Short mmCIF file of C-alpha atoms and ligand atoms in Angstrom, two decimals:
data_model
loop_
_atom_site.label_atom_id
_atom_site.label_comp_id
_atom_site.label_asym_id
_atom_site.label_seq_id
_atom_site.Cartn_x
_atom_site.Cartn_y
_atom_site.Cartn_z
CA MET A 1 13.09 70.91 6.36
CA LYS A 2 9.83 72.76 5.76
CA LYS A 3 6.31 71.81 4.80
CA ILE A 4 5.19 73.93 1.86
CA ALA A 5 1.72 74.71 0.50
CA ILE A 6 1.30 76.10 -2.99
CA VAL A 7 -2.06 77.77 -3.55
CA GLY A 8 -2.57 77.92 -7.31
CA ALA A 9 -0.34 74.89 -7.91
CA THR A 10 -1.75 74.31 -11.39
CA GLY A 11 -1.12 77.91 -12.48
CA ALA A 12 1.84 79.40 -14.32
CA VAL A 13 3.43 80.85 -11.18
CA GLY A 14 2.55 77.90 -8.92
CA GLU A 15 4.26 75.45 -11.28
CA GLU A 16 7.30 77.68 -11.49
CA ILE A 17 7.56 77.95 -7.70
CA LEU A 18 8.05 74.17 -7.63
CA ASN A 19 10.84 74.40 -10.21
CA VAL A 20 12.57 77.23 -8.36
CA LEU A 21 12.28 75.52 -4.95
CA ASP A 22 14.10 72.59 -6.47
CA GLU A 23 16.72 74.64 -8.35
CA LEU A 24 17.55 76.79 -5.32
CA ASP A 25 17.86 73.68 -3.15
CA PHE A 26 15.15 74.79 -0.76
CA PRO A 27 14.84 72.43 2.23
CA VAL A 28 11.41 70.94 1.43
CA GLU A 29 9.92 68.22 3.62
CA SER A 30 6.61 67.99 1.74
CA ILE A 31 4.38 69.82 -0.71
CA LEU A 32 0.66 70.54 -0.33
CA PRO A 33 -0.53 71.53 -3.83
CA LEU A 34 -3.83 73.41 -3.72
CA ALA A 35 -6.12 74.62 -6.50
CA SER A 36 -9.81 74.89 -7.27
CA ALA A 37 -12.22 71.92 -7.18
CA LYS A 38 -11.81 71.42 -10.93
CA SER A 39 -8.18 70.36 -10.50
CA VAL A 40 -8.81 67.71 -7.85
CA GLY A 41 -7.69 64.37 -9.28
CA MET A 42 -4.61 65.91 -10.90
CA SER A 43 -1.18 65.58 -9.31
CA ILE A 44 2.23 67.23 -9.38
CA GLU A 45 5.74 65.78 -9.15
CA PHE A 46 8.43 67.19 -6.88
CA ARG A 47 11.86 65.63 -6.34
CA GLY A 48 10.63 62.20 -7.40
CA LYS A 49 7.47 62.25 -5.27
CA THR A 50 3.91 62.57 -6.49
CA TYR A 51 1.49 64.83 -4.60
CA LYS A 52 -2.25 64.92 -5.29
CA ILE A 53 -3.81 68.33 -5.84
CA GLN A 54 -6.27 69.15 -3.09
CA GLU A 55 -9.06 71.69 -3.12
CA LEU A 56 -8.37 74.95 -1.31
CA THR A 57 -10.89 75.06 1.54
CA GLU A 58 -11.15 76.90 4.85
CA ASP A 59 -9.93 73.91 6.84
CA VAL A 60 -7.33 72.40 4.48
CA PHE A 61 -4.48 74.00 6.48
CA ARG A 62 -5.86 72.68 9.78
CA LYS A 63 -5.90 69.16 8.36
CA ASN A 64 -2.48 69.57 6.69
CA PRO A 65 -0.44 72.16 8.66
CA VAL A 66 2.42 73.76 6.72
CA ASP A 67 5.30 76.12 7.57
CA ILE A 68 5.15 78.24 4.40
CA ALA A 69 2.16 78.88 2.12
CA PHE A 70 2.82 80.47 -1.27
CA PHE A 71 -0.38 82.08 -2.57
CA SER A 72 -0.68 82.59 -6.30
CA ALA A 73 -4.33 82.16 -7.23
CA GLY A 74 -5.55 85.76 -7.48
CA GLY A 75 -6.32 88.55 -5.03
CA SER A 76 -9.79 87.38 -4.02
CA VAL A 77 -8.44 83.92 -3.13
CA SER A 78 -5.70 85.47 -0.95
CA GLU A 79 -8.20 87.82 0.64
CA LYS A 80 -10.42 84.93 1.64
CA TYR A 81 -7.97 82.14 2.48
CA ALA A 82 -4.62 83.60 3.61
CA LYS A 83 -5.92 84.06 7.14
CA TYR A 84 -6.67 80.33 7.50
CA ALA A 85 -3.07 79.48 6.61
CA VAL A 86 -1.75 82.08 9.08
CA ASP A 87 -4.13 80.88 11.83
CA CYS A 88 -2.68 77.38 11.41
CA GLY A 89 0.87 78.67 11.94
CA ALA A 90 2.13 79.25 8.40
CA VAL A 91 3.88 82.30 7.01
CA VAL A 92 2.04 83.34 3.84
CA ILE A 93 4.12 84.60 0.92
CA ASP A 94 1.49 86.25 -1.22
CA ASN A 95 2.00 86.85 -4.90
CA THR A 96 -1.18 88.89 -5.45
CA SER A 97 -1.72 92.61 -5.04
CA HIS A 98 -4.18 92.14 -2.21
CA PHE A 99 -1.92 92.85 0.81
CA ARG A 100 0.91 94.76 -0.87
CA MET A 101 0.07 98.25 0.32
CA ASP A 102 -1.10 97.19 3.81
CA LYS A 103 1.23 99.09 6.15
CA ASP A 104 1.59 96.06 8.42
CA VAL A 105 2.60 93.71 5.59
CA PRO A 106 6.22 93.81 4.42
CA LEU A 107 6.55 94.14 0.63
CA VAL A 108 9.86 92.56 -0.20
CA VAL A 109 12.40 92.23 -2.98
CA PRO A 110 15.24 90.46 -1.13
CA GLU A 111 17.99 92.20 -3.12
CA CYS A 112 16.59 95.58 -2.01
CA ASN A 113 14.83 95.44 1.36
CA SER A 114 15.24 92.01 2.92
CA GLU A 115 15.46 93.73 6.33
CA ASP A 116 11.69 94.42 6.10
CA ILE A 117 10.98 90.69 6.43
CA LYS A 118 11.55 90.97 10.18
CA ASN A 119 8.08 92.59 10.47
CA TRP A 120 6.36 89.48 9.10
CA GLU A 121 4.97 88.45 12.49
CA LYS A 122 2.51 91.38 12.67
CA THR A 123 0.22 89.70 10.15
CA GLY A 124 1.98 86.44 9.22
CA ILE A 125 2.01 87.66 5.62
CA ILE A 126 4.85 88.82 3.37
CA ALA A 127 3.83 90.33 0.03
CA ASN A 128 5.59 89.70 -3.26
CA PRO A 129 5.52 92.86 -5.41
CA ASN A 130 4.13 93.29 -8.91
CA CYS A 131 6.32 91.66 -11.57
CA SER A 132 7.22 94.93 -13.32
CA THR A 133 8.19 96.51 -10.01
CA ILE A 134 10.53 93.69 -9.00
CA GLN A 135 12.82 93.85 -12.02
CA MET A 136 12.83 97.66 -11.94
CA VAL A 137 13.86 97.96 -8.28
CA HIS A 138 16.71 95.48 -8.90
CA ILE A 139 18.17 98.28 -11.01
CA LEU A 140 16.98 101.38 -9.11
CA LYS A 141 18.13 100.40 -5.64
CA PRO A 142 21.90 100.03 -6.18
CA LEU A 143 21.99 103.22 -8.27
CA ASP A 144 19.90 105.16 -5.74
CA ASP A 145 22.36 104.18 -3.01
CA VAL A 146 25.14 106.01 -4.87
CA PHE A 147 23.55 108.81 -6.93
CA ASN A 148 20.33 109.58 -4.97
CA LEU A 149 17.36 108.89 -7.20
CA LYS A 150 14.84 111.72 -7.69
CA ARG A 151 12.53 110.63 -10.50
CA VAL A 152 11.79 107.59 -12.67
CA ASP A 153 9.92 107.43 -15.98
CA VAL A 154 9.31 103.92 -17.21
CA SER A 155 7.56 102.33 -20.20
CA THR A 156 6.92 98.63 -19.91
CA TYR A 157 6.60 95.99 -22.61
CA GLN A 158 4.80 93.26 -20.69
CA ALA A 159 4.48 89.66 -21.80
CA ALA A 160 1.27 87.63 -22.00
CA SER A 161 2.42 85.53 -19.01
CA GLY A 162 1.39 88.37 -16.70
CA ALA A 163 -2.16 87.18 -17.32
CA GLY A 164 -1.28 83.58 -16.37
CA LYS A 165 -1.63 80.47 -18.50
CA GLU A 166 -4.83 81.81 -20.05
CA GLY A 167 -2.98 84.86 -21.28
CA MET A 168 -0.20 82.80 -22.89
CA GLU A 169 -2.72 80.46 -24.48
CA GLU A 170 -4.70 83.39 -25.86
CA LEU A 171 -1.58 84.83 -27.50
CA VAL A 172 -0.72 81.48 -29.13
CA GLU A 173 -4.31 80.99 -30.32
CA GLY A 174 -4.31 84.53 -31.74
CA MET A 175 -1.11 83.77 -33.70
CA GLN A 176 -2.63 80.50 -34.96
CA SER A 177 -5.74 82.29 -36.15
CA PHE A 178 -3.53 84.81 -38.00
CA PHE A 179 -1.75 82.04 -39.87
CA ALA A 180 -5.13 80.46 -40.64
CA PHE A 181 -6.20 83.86 -42.13
CA LYS A 182 -8.89 84.12 -39.45
CA ILE A 183 -7.56 86.82 -37.16
CA GLU A 184 -10.57 89.12 -37.87
CA ASP A 185 -12.80 86.47 -36.27
CA PHE A 186 -10.57 86.00 -33.21
CA GLU A 187 -12.29 86.91 -29.95
CA ALA A 188 -10.09 88.12 -27.11
CA LYS A 189 -11.22 87.07 -23.63
CA THR A 190 -8.25 87.55 -21.27
CA PHE A 191 -6.98 90.76 -22.88
CA PRO A 192 -9.18 93.70 -23.92
CA TYR A 193 -8.15 93.23 -27.59
CA THR A 194 -6.40 90.58 -29.72
CA LEU A 195 -2.79 90.60 -28.51
CA ALA A 196 -1.27 88.74 -31.48
CA LEU A 197 0.56 91.23 -33.75
CA ASN A 198 -0.66 94.06 -31.56
CA LEU A 199 0.28 96.30 -28.58
CA ILE A 200 -2.29 97.12 -25.90
CA PRO A 201 -1.57 100.27 -23.85
CA GLN A 202 -3.77 99.11 -21.00
CA ILE A 203 -2.96 96.59 -18.25
CA ASP A 204 -5.62 96.29 -15.54
CA VAL A 205 -8.35 98.92 -15.27
CA PHE A 206 -8.08 102.71 -15.55
CA THR A 207 -8.29 104.87 -12.45
CA GLU A 208 -9.65 108.43 -12.16
CA ASN A 209 -6.30 110.09 -12.85
CA GLY A 210 -5.91 108.41 -16.26
CA TYR A 211 -3.30 105.89 -15.08
CA THR A 212 -4.08 102.17 -14.96
CA LYS A 213 -3.94 100.20 -11.73
CA GLU A 214 -0.84 98.37 -13.05
CA GLU A 215 0.92 101.72 -13.55
CA LEU A 216 0.01 102.90 -10.06
CA LYS A 217 1.26 99.59 -8.62
CA MET A 218 4.69 100.41 -10.06
CA VAL A 219 4.56 103.85 -8.44
CA ASN A 220 3.28 102.91 -4.99
CA GLU A 221 5.14 99.63 -4.60
CA THR A 222 8.49 101.11 -5.66
CA GLN A 223 8.10 103.87 -3.07
CA LYS A 224 7.26 101.32 -0.37
CA ILE A 225 10.18 99.04 -1.22
CA LEU A 226 12.73 101.86 -1.47
CA HIS A 227 11.24 103.68 1.55
CA LYS A 228 11.39 106.83 -0.49
CA ASN A 229 8.79 109.15 -2.03
CA ILE A 230 10.53 109.56 -5.37
CA GLU A 231 8.52 110.78 -8.36
CA ILE A 232 7.59 107.92 -10.69
CA SER A 233 5.49 107.77 -13.83
CA ALA A 234 4.78 104.53 -15.68
CA THR A 235 3.15 103.59 -18.98
CA CYS A 236 2.40 99.86 -19.04
CA VAL A 237 1.88 98.14 -22.37
CA ARG A 238 0.99 94.50 -23.12
CA VAL A 239 3.06 93.13 -26.00
CA PRO A 240 2.83 89.86 -27.96
CA VAL A 241 5.71 88.20 -26.12
CA LEU A 242 5.20 84.98 -24.17
CA ARG A 243 6.99 85.40 -20.85
CA SER A 244 9.67 88.05 -20.22
CA HIS A 245 8.80 91.65 -19.42
CA SER A 246 10.95 94.47 -20.85
CA GLU A 247 11.21 98.03 -19.55
CA ALA A 248 12.71 101.25 -20.89
CA ILE A 249 13.69 103.12 -17.73
CA THR A 250 14.75 106.77 -17.41
CA MET A 251 16.18 107.78 -14.05
CA GLN A 252 16.93 111.25 -12.82
CA PHE A 253 19.42 111.57 -9.96
CA GLU A 254 20.40 114.34 -7.60
CA LYS A 255 24.04 113.84 -8.58
CA ASP A 256 25.56 113.74 -12.06
CA ILE A 257 26.27 110.18 -13.09
CA ASP A 258 29.46 108.64 -14.37
CA ILE A 259 28.57 105.92 -16.86
CA THR A 260 31.63 103.77 -16.03
CA ARG A 261 30.60 103.88 -12.37
CA VAL A 262 27.00 103.00 -13.31
CA ARG A 263 28.25 99.90 -15.14
CA GLU A 264 30.46 98.97 -12.21
CA ILE A 265 27.56 99.31 -9.75
CA LEU A 266 25.18 97.25 -11.90
CA SER A 267 27.82 94.61 -12.56
CA LYS A 268 28.05 94.06 -8.78
CA ALA A 269 24.29 94.27 -8.13
CA GLN A 270 22.81 91.00 -6.86
CA ASN A 271 21.08 88.89 -9.52
CA VAL A 272 21.59 91.56 -12.19
CA VAL A 273 23.43 90.73 -15.43
CA ILE A 274 24.67 93.35 -17.91
CA ILE A 275 24.37 92.55 -21.61
CA ASP A 276 25.51 95.74 -23.28
CA ASP A 277 27.81 95.44 -26.28
CA ILE A 278 26.23 97.62 -28.94
CA LYS A 279 29.07 97.15 -31.45
CA ASN A 280 28.15 93.47 -31.55
CA LYS A 281 24.40 94.09 -31.28
CA LYS A 282 24.23 92.60 -27.78
CA TYR A 283 21.42 93.69 -25.49
CA PRO A 284 18.81 91.80 -23.44
CA MET A 285 15.75 90.47 -25.27
CA PRO A 286 12.74 88.55 -23.94
CA LEU A 287 13.26 85.53 -26.17
CA PHE A 288 16.62 84.83 -24.50
CA THR A 289 15.92 85.73 -20.88
CA SER A 290 12.97 83.42 -20.28
CA ASP A 291 13.47 80.57 -17.80
CA THR A 292 16.23 82.41 -15.94
CA ASN A 293 16.44 83.92 -12.46
CA GLU A 294 18.31 87.13 -13.31
CA THR A 295 17.37 90.69 -14.31
CA TYR A 296 19.20 91.70 -17.47
CA VAL A 297 20.19 95.25 -18.32
CA GLY A 298 21.59 96.87 -21.46
CA ARG A 299 21.49 100.01 -23.66
CA ILE A 300 22.98 101.84 -20.66
CA ARG A 301 23.54 105.47 -21.61
CA CYS A 302 23.67 108.98 -20.22
CA ASP A 303 21.03 111.44 -21.42
CA ILE A 304 22.09 113.59 -24.40
CA ASN A 305 21.19 116.82 -22.58
CA ARG A 306 21.49 116.23 -18.85
CA LYS A 307 24.33 114.57 -16.95
CA ASN A 308 22.10 113.51 -14.05
CA ILE A 309 19.76 111.45 -16.27
CA LEU A 310 20.34 107.81 -17.15
CA HIS A 311 18.49 105.63 -19.66
CA LEU A 312 18.57 101.85 -19.89
CA TRP A 313 16.71 98.75 -21.02
CA CYS A 314 15.83 96.00 -18.58
CA VAL A 315 14.41 92.50 -19.21
CA ALA A 316 13.47 89.67 -16.85
CA ASP A 317 11.37 86.51 -16.88
CA GLN A 318 8.03 87.62 -15.48
CA ILE A 319 7.02 84.23 -14.09
CA ARG A 320 10.39 83.69 -12.40
CA VAL A 321 12.07 86.98 -11.41
CA GLY A 322 8.72 88.78 -11.36
CA ALA A 323 6.97 86.14 -9.26
CA ALA A 324 8.20 82.63 -8.39
CA THR A 325 11.91 83.32 -7.89
CA ASN A 326 11.27 86.43 -5.80
CA ALA A 327 8.81 84.45 -3.65
CA VAL A 328 11.30 81.64 -3.04
CA ARG A 329 14.09 84.14 -2.29
CA ILE A 330 11.77 85.75 0.30
CA ALA A 331 11.26 82.29 1.82
CA GLN A 332 15.04 81.76 1.95
CA LYS A 333 15.53 85.05 3.80
CA TRP A 334 12.61 84.30 6.12
CA LEU A 335 14.23 80.97 6.99
CA GLU A 336 17.39 82.77 8.09
CA LEU A 337 15.28 84.75 10.60
CA VAL A 338 13.21 82.01 12.23
P1 LIG B 1 -7.35 75.80 -11.17
O1 LIG B 1 -6.39 75.34 -12.24
O2 LIG B 1 -7.92 74.66 -10.39
O3 LIG B 1 -8.39 76.78 -11.67
P2 LIG B 1 -2.95 81.16 -13.74
O4 LIG B 1 -2.53 82.44 -13.08
O5 LIG B 1 -1.88 80.52 -14.53
O6 LIG B 1 -4.21 81.36 -14.53
O7 LIG B 1 -3.32 80.15 -12.54
C1 LIG B 1 -4.27 80.44 -11.53
C2 LIG B 1 -4.16 79.42 -10.41
O8 LIG B 1 -5.06 79.79 -9.36
C3 LIG B 1 -4.55 78.01 -10.82
O9 LIG B 1 -3.75 77.07 -10.12
C4 LIG B 1 -6.01 77.93 -10.36
O10 LIG B 1 -6.46 76.63 -10.08
C5 LIG B 1 -5.90 78.69 -9.06
N1 LIG B 1 -7.22 79.17 -8.62
C6 LIG B 1 -8.01 80.05 -9.26
N2 LIG B 1 -9.15 80.25 -8.54
C7 LIG B 1 -9.06 79.46 -7.44
C8 LIG B 1 -9.90 79.23 -6.31
N3 LIG B 1 -11.07 79.83 -6.16
N4 LIG B 1 -9.47 78.35 -5.36
C9 LIG B 1 -8.28 77.74 -5.49
N5 LIG B 1 -7.44 77.93 -6.53
C10 LIG B 1 -7.82 78.77 -7.49
#
């Protein structure tokens, strides 16, 4: 049984980590829910017990030692506080981008590179990848193993949940102001523009090469997870959906693909579910994949012109598959090692 801290326990991902720990039967001895000073006085429930939220401070881990600390309160919080958890003997499973590209920190999607977890002791930290990367590598890895992946072009359709509770609230408020005929007066705060009834082709800030940071995360993190310098280009778009991300992925392989084989490989891939029955209009959609722990794939088809190019559509719950569930699955694999 393990003592667990959740940094960002009042946030969208923190709350979901609690649900997933319970659902996946994780051996939890106790929970230390941490958040900012403004949440002190609130409490959370886990398996019939009530735990008071405590403020994240430099010495909170010394006073309440834990085995595993899930960090999900933003990069600057991880940068400042992860070391205190590690110094007090915890493994940190970090959901922010802060440590992801550090060469001494394993970046793990258990279905793809769980063997990298063995390097956790170098820093005491294991990084959870970006949400869009996680669901994409669920698909890329098993196909790469057979057909040798050379290039990926992906367009994402990312839900408001990627910006946390504030993002989801802003989308709902935007919709409400539309129905109140007041959308012209709506002021976006979390997103650069009103998201309701809109698409925003910018997630995170732009870099010098014209790509956004979010797009470059998909490039760099995928290469690190697959241990392969494949060519990748991403266009990341925020869409007015509450919590599942969708992706249109084009993959170019060294070998020609056989579509029956592709379906067979994906049907056996861990935590991947195929919904692909076009005659009956069946394909994955964000409204129906939310609150689940699987990555869904459909619209699987070979390119019209080239036999080594595959196109498909992939959807997964951003808060679960793209964050909380992956973090808990990392913790499960880590437990097998220690
Ligand atoms: P709080 O609710 O006290 O602000 P989300 O991603 O859904 O917006 O959630 C962010 C989470 O990170 C919340 O639990 C929030 O706590 C927590 N958080 C944000 N800043 C800090 C901080 N400086 N110290 C501790 N927790 C923080």
